[in-house]
Coordinates of C-alpha atoms in Angstrom, one line a residue:
X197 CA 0.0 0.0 0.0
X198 CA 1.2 3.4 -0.7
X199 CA 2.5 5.4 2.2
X200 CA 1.8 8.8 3.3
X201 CA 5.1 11.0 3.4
X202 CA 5.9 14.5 5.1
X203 CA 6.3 16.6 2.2
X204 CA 9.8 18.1 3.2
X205 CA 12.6 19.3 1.0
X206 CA 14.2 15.4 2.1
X207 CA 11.6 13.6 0.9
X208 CA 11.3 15.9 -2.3
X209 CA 15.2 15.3 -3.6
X210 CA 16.0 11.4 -3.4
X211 CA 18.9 11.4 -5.6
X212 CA 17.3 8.3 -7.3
X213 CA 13.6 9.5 -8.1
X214 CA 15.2 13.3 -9.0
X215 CA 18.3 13.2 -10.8
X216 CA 20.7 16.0 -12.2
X217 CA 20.8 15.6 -16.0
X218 CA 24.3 16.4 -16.8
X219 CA 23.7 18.1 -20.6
X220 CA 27.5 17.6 -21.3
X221 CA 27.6 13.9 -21.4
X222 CA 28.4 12.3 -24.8
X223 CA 26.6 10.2 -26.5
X224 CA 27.2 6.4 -25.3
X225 CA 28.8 4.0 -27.9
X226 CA 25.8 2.1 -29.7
X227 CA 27.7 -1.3 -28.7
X228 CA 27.4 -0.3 -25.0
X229 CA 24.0 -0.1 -24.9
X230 CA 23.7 -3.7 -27.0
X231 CA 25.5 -5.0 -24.5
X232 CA 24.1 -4.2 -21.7
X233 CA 20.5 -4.9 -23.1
X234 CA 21.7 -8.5 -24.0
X235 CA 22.6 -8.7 -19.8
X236 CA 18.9 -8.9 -19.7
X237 CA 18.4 -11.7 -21.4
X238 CA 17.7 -15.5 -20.5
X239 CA 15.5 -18.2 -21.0
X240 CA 16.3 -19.1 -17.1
X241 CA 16.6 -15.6 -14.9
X242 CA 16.6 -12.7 -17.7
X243 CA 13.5 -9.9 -17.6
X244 CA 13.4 -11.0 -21.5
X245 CA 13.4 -14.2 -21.3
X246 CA 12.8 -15.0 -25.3
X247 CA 13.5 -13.3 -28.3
X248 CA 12.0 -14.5 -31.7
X249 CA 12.0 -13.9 -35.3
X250 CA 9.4 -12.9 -36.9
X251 CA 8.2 -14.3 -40.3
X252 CA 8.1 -11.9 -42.8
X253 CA 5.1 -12.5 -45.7
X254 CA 5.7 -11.5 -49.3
X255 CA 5.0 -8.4 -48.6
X256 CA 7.1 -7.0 -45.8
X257 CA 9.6 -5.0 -45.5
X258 CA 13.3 -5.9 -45.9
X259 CA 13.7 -5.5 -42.4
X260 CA 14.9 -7.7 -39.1
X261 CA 11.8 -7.7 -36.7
X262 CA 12.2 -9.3 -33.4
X263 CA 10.2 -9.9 -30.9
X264 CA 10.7 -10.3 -27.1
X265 CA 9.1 -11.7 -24.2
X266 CA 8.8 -10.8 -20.7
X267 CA 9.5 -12.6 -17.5
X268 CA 6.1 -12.7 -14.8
X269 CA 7.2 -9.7 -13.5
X270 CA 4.3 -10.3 -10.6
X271 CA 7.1 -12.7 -9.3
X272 CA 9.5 -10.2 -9.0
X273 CA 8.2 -6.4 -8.9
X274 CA 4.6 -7.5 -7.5
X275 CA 2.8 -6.4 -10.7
X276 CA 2.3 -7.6 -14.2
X277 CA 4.2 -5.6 -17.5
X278 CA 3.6 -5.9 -20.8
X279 CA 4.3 -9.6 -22.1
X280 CA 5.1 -9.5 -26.0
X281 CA 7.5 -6.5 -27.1
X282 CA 8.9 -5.9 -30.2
X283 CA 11.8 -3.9 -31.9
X284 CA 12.7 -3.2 -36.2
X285 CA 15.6 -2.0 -37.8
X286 CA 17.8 -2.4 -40.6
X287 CA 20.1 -4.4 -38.3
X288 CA 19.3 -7.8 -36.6
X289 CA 21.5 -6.7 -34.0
X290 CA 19.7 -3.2 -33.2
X291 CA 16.7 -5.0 -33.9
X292 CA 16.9 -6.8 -31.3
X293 CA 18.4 -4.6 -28.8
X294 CA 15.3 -2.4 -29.5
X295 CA 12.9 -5.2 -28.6
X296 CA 14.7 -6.1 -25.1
X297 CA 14.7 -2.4 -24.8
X298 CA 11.0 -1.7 -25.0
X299 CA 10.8 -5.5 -22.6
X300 CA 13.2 -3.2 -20.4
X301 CA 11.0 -0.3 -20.6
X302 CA 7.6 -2.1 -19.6
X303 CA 9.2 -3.9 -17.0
X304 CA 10.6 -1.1 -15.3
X305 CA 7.7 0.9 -15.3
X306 CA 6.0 -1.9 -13.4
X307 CA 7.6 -0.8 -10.4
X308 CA 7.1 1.9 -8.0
X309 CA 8.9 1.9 -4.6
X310 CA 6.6 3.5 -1.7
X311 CA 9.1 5.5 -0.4
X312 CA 9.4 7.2 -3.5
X313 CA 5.7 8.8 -3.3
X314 CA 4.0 11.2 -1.7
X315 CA -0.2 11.7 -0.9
X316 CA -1.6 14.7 -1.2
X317 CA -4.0 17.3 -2.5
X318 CA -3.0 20.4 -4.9
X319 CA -3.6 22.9 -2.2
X320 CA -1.5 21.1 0.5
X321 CA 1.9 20.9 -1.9
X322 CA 1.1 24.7 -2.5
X323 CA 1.2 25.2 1.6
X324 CA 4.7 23.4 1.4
X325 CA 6.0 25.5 -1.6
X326 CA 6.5 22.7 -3.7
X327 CA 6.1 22.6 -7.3
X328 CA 3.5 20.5 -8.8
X329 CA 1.3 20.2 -12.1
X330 CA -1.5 23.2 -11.1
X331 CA -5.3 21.5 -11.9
X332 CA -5.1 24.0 -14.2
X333 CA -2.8 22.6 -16.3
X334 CA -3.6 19.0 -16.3
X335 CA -7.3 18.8 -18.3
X336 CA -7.2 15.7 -19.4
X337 CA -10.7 15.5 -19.9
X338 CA -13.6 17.3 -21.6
X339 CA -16.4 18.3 -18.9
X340 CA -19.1 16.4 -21.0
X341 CA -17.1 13.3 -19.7
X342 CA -16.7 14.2 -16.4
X343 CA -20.4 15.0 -16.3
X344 CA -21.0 11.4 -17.1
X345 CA -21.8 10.0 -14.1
X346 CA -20.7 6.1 -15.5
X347 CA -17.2 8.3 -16.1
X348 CA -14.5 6.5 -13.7
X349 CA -12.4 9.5 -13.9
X350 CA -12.2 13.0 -11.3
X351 CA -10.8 15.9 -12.7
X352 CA -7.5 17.0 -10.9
X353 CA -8.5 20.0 -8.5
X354 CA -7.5 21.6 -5.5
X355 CA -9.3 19.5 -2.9
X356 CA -8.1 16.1 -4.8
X357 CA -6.0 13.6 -2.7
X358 CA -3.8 12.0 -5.3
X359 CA -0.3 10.3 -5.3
X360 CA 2.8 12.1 -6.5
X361 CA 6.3 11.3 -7.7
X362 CA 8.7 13.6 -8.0
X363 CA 11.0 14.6 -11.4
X364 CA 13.6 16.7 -13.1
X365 CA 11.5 19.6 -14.5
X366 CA 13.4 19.8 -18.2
X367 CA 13.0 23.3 -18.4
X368 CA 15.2 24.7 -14.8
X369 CA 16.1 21.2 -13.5
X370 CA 14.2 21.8 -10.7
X371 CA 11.9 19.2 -8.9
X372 CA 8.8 19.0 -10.0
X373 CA 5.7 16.4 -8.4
X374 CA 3.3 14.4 -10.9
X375 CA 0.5 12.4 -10.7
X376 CA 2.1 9.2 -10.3
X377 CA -0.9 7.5 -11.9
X378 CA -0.1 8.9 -15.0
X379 CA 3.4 7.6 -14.9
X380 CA 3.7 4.0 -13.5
X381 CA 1.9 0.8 -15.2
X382 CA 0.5 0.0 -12.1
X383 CA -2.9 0.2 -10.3
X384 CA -3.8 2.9 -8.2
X385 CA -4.4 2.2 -4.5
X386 CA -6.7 4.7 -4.3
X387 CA -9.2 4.2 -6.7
X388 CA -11.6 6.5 -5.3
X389 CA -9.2 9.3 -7.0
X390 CA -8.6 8.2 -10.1
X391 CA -7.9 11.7 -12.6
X392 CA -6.2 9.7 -15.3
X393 CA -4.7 6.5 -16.7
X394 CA -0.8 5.4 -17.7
X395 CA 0.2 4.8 -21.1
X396 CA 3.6 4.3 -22.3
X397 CA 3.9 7.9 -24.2
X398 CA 7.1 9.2 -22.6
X399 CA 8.3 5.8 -21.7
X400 CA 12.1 5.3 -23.1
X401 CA 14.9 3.2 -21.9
X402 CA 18.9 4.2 -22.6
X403 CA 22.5 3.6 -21.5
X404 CA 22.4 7.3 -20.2
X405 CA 19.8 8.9 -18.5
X406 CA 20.0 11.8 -20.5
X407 CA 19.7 9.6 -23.3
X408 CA 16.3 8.0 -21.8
X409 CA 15.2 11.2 -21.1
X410 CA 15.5 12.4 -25.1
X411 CA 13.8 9.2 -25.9
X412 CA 11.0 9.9 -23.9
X413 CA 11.0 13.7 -24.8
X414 CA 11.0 12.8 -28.3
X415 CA 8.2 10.2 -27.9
X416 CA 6.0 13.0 -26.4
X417 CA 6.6 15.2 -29.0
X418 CA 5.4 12.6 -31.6
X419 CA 2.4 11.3 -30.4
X420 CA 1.2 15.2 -29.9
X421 CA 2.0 15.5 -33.0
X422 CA -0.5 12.9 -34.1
X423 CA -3.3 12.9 -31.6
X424 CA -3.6 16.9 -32.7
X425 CA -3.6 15.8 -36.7
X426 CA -6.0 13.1 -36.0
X427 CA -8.5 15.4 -33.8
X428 CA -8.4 18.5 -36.1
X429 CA -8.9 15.5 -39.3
X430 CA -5.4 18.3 -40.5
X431 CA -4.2 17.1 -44.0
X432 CA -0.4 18.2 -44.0
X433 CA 2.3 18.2 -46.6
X434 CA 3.6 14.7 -47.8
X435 CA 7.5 14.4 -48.0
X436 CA 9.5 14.0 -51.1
X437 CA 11.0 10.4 -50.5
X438 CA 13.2 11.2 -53.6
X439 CA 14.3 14.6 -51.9
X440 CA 17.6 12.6 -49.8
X441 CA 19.6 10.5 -51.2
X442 CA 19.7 8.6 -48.2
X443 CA 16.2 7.8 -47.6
X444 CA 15.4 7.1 -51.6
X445 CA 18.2 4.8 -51.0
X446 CA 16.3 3.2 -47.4
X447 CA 13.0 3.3 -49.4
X448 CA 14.4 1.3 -52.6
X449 CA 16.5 -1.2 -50.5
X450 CA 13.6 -2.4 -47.1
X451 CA 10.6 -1.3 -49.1
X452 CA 10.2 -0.6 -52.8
X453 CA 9.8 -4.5 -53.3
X454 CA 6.2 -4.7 -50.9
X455 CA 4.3 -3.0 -53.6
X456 CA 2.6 -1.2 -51.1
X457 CA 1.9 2.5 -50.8
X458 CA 3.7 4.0 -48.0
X459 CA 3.4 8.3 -47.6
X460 CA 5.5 10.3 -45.2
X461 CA 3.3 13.0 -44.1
X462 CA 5.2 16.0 -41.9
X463 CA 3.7 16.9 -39.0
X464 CA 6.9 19.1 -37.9
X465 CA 4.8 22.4 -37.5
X466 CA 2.7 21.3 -35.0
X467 CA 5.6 21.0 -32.3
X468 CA 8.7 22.7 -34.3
X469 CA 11.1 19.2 -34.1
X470 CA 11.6 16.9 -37.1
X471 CA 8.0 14.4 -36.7
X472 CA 6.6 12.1 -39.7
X473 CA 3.6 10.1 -40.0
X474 CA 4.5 7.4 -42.2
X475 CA 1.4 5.4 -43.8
X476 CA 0.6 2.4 -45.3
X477 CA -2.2 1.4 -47.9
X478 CA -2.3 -1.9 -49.6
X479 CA -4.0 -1.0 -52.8
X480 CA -4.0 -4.3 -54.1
X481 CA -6.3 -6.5 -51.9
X482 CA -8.1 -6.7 -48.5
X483 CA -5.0 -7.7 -46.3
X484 CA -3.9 -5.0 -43.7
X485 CA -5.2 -2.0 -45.7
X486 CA -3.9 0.6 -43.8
X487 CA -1.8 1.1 -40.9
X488 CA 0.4 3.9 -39.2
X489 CA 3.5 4.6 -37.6
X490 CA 4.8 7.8 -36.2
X491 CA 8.4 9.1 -35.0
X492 CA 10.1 12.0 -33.8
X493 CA 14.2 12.8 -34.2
X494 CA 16.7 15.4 -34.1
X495 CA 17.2 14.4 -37.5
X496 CA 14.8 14.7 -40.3
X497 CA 16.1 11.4 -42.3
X498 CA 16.3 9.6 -39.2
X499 CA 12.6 10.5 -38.3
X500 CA 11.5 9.0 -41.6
X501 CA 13.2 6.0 -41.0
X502 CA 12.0 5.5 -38.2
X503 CA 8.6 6.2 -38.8
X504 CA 8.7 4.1 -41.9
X505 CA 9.8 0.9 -39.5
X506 CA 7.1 1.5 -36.9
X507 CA 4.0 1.6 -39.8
X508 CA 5.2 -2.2 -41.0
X509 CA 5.8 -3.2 -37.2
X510 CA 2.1 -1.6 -36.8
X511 CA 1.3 -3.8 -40.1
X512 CA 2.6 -7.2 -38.9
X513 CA 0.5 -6.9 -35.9
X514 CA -2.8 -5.7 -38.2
X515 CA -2.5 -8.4 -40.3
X516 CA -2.3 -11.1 -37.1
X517 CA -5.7 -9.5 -36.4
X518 CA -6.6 -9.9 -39.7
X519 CA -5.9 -13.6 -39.9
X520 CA -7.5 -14.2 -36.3
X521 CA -11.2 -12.7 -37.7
X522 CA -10.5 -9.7 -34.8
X523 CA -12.3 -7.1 -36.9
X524 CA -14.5 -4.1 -35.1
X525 CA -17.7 -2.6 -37.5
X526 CA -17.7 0.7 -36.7
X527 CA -21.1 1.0 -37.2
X528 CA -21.7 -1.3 -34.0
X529 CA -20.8 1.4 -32.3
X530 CA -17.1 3.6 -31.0
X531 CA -17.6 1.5 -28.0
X532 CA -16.5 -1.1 -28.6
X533 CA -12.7 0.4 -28.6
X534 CA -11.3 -0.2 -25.5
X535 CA -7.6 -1.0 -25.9
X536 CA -5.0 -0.2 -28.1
X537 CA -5.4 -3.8 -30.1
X538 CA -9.0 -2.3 -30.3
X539 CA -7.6 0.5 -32.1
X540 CA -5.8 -1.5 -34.7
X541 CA -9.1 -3.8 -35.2
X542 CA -11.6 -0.9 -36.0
X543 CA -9.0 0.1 -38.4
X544 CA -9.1 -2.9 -40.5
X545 CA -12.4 -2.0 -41.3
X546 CA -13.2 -0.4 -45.1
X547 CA -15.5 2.4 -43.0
X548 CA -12.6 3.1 -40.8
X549 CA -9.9 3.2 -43.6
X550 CA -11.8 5.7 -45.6
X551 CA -12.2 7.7 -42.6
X552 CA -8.5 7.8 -42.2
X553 CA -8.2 9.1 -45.9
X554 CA -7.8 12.6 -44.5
X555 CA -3.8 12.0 -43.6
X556 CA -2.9 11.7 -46.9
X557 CA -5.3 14.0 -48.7
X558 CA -2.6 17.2 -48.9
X559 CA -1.3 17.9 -52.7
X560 CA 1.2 19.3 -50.9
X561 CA 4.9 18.5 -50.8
X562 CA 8.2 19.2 -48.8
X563 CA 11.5 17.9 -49.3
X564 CA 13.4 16.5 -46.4
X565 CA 16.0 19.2 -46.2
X566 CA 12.3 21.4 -45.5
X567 CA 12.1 20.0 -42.2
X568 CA 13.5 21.4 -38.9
X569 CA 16.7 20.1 -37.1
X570 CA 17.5 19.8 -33.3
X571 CA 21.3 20.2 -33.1
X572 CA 22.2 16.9 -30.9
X573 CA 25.9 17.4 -30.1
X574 CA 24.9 16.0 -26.6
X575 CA 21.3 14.6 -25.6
X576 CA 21.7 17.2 -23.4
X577 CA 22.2 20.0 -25.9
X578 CA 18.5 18.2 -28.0
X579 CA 17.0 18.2 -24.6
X580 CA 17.9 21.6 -24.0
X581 CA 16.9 23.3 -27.3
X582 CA 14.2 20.8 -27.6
X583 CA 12.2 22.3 -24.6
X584 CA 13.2 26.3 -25.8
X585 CA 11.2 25.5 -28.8
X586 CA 8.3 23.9 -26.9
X587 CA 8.4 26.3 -23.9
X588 CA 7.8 29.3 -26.6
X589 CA 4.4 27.3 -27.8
X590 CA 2.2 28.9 -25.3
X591 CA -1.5 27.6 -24.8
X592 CA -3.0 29.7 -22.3
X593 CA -0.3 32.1 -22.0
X594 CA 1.7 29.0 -20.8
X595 CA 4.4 27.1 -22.2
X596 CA 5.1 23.3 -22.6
X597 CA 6.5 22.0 -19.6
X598 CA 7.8 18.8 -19.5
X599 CA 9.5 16.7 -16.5
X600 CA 11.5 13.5 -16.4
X601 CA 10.8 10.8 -13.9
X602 CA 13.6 8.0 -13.0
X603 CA 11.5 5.0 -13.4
X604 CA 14.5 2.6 -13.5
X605 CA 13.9 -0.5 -11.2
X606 CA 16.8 -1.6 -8.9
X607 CA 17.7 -4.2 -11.6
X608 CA 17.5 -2.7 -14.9
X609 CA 19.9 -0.2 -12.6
X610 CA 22.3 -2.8 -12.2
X611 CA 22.4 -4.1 -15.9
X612 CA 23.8 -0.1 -16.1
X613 CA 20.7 1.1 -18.1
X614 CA 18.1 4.0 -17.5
X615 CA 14.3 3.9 -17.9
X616 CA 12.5 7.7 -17.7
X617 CA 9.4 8.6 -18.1
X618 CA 9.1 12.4 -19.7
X619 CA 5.4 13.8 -18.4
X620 CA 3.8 16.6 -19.9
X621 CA 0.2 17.9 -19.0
X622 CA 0.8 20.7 -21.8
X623 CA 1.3 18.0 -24.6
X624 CA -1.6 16.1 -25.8
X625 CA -1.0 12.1 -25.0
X626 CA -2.2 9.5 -27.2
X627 CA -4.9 7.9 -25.7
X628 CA -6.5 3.9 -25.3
X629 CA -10.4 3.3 -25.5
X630 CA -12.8 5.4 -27.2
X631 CA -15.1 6.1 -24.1
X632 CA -12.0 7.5 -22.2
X633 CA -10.6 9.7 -25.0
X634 CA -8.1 12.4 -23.4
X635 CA -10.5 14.9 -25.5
X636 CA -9.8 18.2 -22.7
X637 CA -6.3 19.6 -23.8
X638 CA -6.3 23.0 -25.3
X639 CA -3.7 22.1 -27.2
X640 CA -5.6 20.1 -30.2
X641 CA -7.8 23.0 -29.5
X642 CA -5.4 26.0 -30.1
X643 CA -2.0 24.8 -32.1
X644 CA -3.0 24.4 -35.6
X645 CA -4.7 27.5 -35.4
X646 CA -1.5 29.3 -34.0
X647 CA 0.6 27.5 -36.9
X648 CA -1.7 28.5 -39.6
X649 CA -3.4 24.6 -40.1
X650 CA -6.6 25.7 -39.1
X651 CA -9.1 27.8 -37.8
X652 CA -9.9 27.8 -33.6
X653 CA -10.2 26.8 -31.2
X654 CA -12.3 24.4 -31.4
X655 CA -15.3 22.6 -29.2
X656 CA -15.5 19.1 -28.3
X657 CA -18.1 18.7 -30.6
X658 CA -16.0 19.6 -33.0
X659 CA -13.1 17.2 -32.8
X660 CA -12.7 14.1 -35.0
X661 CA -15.2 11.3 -33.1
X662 CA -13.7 8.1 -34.5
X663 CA -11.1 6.2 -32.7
X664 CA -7.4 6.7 -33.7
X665 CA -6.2 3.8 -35.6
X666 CA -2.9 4.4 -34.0
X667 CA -1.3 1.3 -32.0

């Protein structure tokens, strides 16, 4: 059970729960962090106890794709993670490290130590003078939810008992408390004040903690990115594959040869760091018609990539649906979405697919060298310009905060490996379940007005009503 804490500058700075981030640490060699992610596993005592191949059909991409699975973490951390991971790449051997990395990842942020917490309401931290997300910032949720009165969810407000763990604010480094809720996989013990649920947007895993804390940055970044070009149904520029040598050259080696339509749409506007939406049609038949995968970089190519990777893993998994008969009508009703495999199942669906044909409806193009940049010297020095861009995109007369949590469990420690989540009540998260859609931010209300994507802002009413078909 969660214990109750005196909220004193002691209890506020445990060096493990609120780091420094040093922003002059190097970037760790990529055979480090291989390394140390193959000390976790073993088919007899490793947190990924089996990696896999996967099959590749006709028409996949050239790519390694591994999957990993996770130990019963009940037996160890007293809660249950994520069992089936998975990681692509160009390389078997990144490939794989990316898998036990996302195993690392969901296994880490299984874990909360007690000590590390602290109970209270908004108005009480403000009596201690300790920073905290305001109830003002964190609006999660429309008020035609909360005035549901089947809605499992309390808004945050002043008068709210909830837990909090403490961060790195990204911004000052200063400590910073957040919901907790909202950052560990792991039931609430106090049901009764439940603002929110955990997803894994933010979550990353690296050989620094500067380098986790990018990851998750980054992640955030992206999936804003999307949830606000899904909401506002924004039709953005598509990207001129031919425009870099060096992605025509990834495109014609890994996926030319699938026959399949893939478009790079750029959603870098909407949060000022290089982000693509990379999507897949399959014009030629019924199998895994459309699916989606999104990433964010310092560097444009690199963004592409990576997207590009993520919409075939996103594909595999469609089609594994497919096979299984898992399809959702949309016309029995958005309800029926209630988990992210939910998501992908609805969007097997012709109704659904035409309703995604909105992403890639822009006549307009960029080439790659169009795109911003984050100079990344450092993770530090990406961190650090990262957040002066977002801090500037005010909503409210606020800017994007964003704080880093050390989520690293005492093992994945020793193995000499970080795991941060990066929370943001500014940034919209993607969200699981149609019924408990994060549908209150301002921001999907505001930003593509303030970038010139559209007018605003915008009711709930307003917004897109169909689930994301985003994994």
């Amino acid at each position: 059970m969660t214990q109750t804490h005196d909220i004193g500058a002691a209890s506020l700075s445990a060096r493990r729960t609120v780091p420094h981030l040093d922003y002059g640490v190097a970037w760790a060699q990529p055979e480090v962090g291989r390394r140390r992610l193959a000390a976790l596993h073993s088919d007899l005592v490793g947190i990924a106890h089996r990696t896999f191949g996967q099959l590749h059909d006709h028409d996949d991409a050239a790519l390694a794709a591994v999957g990993a699975q996770a130990c019963r973490s009940e037996a160890v951390l007293g809660a249950g993670c994520n069992e089936l991971n998975g990681g692509g790449h160009q390389s078997l051997q990144q490939a794989t490290a990316a898998a036990i990395g996302e195993t690392a990842e969901r296994y880490s942020v299984a874990w909360r130590d007690p000590e590390d917490l602290i109970i209270a309401t908004p108005e009480t931290l403000r009596l201690y003078g300790a920073r905290h997300t305001e109830p003002e910032e964190l609006t999660l949720f429309a008020e035609e939810q909360h005035e549901d009165p089947a809605f499992p969810y309390v808004p945050l407000e002043e008068d709210t008992s909830v837990t909090w763990a403490a961060g790195t604010d990204l911004a000052d480094q200063s400590v910073r408390l957040v919901p907790a809720d909202l950052v560990y996989m792991v039931p609430s013990d106090d049901p009764h004040h439940m603002i929110g649920y955990p997803t894994s947007n933010g979550l990353a895993c690296g050989s620094t903690l500067e380098e986790a804390t990018l990851g998750g940055l980054l992640e955030l970044v992206e999936r804003d990115a999307f949830v606000t070009t899904w909401y506002r149904m924004l039709s953005l520029p598509q990207i001129e594959i031919d425009s870099d040598p060096q992605l025509a050259a990834f495109f014609a080696t890994h996926l030319e040869q699938t026959g399949l339509e893939v478009t790079l749409i750029d959603l870098s506007a909407l949060v000022e760091v290089p982000t693509v939406l990379a999507v897949i049609r399959n014009p030629h038949n019924e199998i895994a018609p459309l699916a989606l995968g999104a990433a964010a970089s310092t560097d444009p190519v690199r963004a592409c990539e990576k997207a590009a990777i993520e919409a075939f893993q996103t594909r595999t998994w469609a089609m594994s649906e497919q096979r299984a008969g898992a399809i959702l009508d949309p016309d029995e009703g958005f309800e029926q979405v209630r988990t992210f495999d939910d998501h992908v199942r609805m969007s097997l669906h012709p109704r659904s697919i035409e309703a995604a044909a909105f992403l890639t409806a822009s006549t307009q193009t960029v080439a790659v060298d169009d795109l911003p940049r984050v100079p990344d010297e450092t993770p530090g020095a990406a961190i650090r310009e990262i957040m002066s861009r977002l801090s500037s995109q005010e909503t409210d007369g606020r800017g994007v905060d964003a704080t880093a949590v050390d989520v690293t469990s005492p093992d994945i420690a020793e193995a000499g490996l970080s795991v941060v989540k990066v929370f943001s009540a500014a940034l919209s998260p993607l969200d699981s379940g149609w019924h408990q859609r994060y549908m209150g931010g301002q921001r999907i209300r505001q930003r593509p007005q303030q970038v010139g994507l559209g007018d605003g802002p915008v009711s709930t009413a307003e917004l897109n009503p169909r689930p994301h078909p985003f994994p």
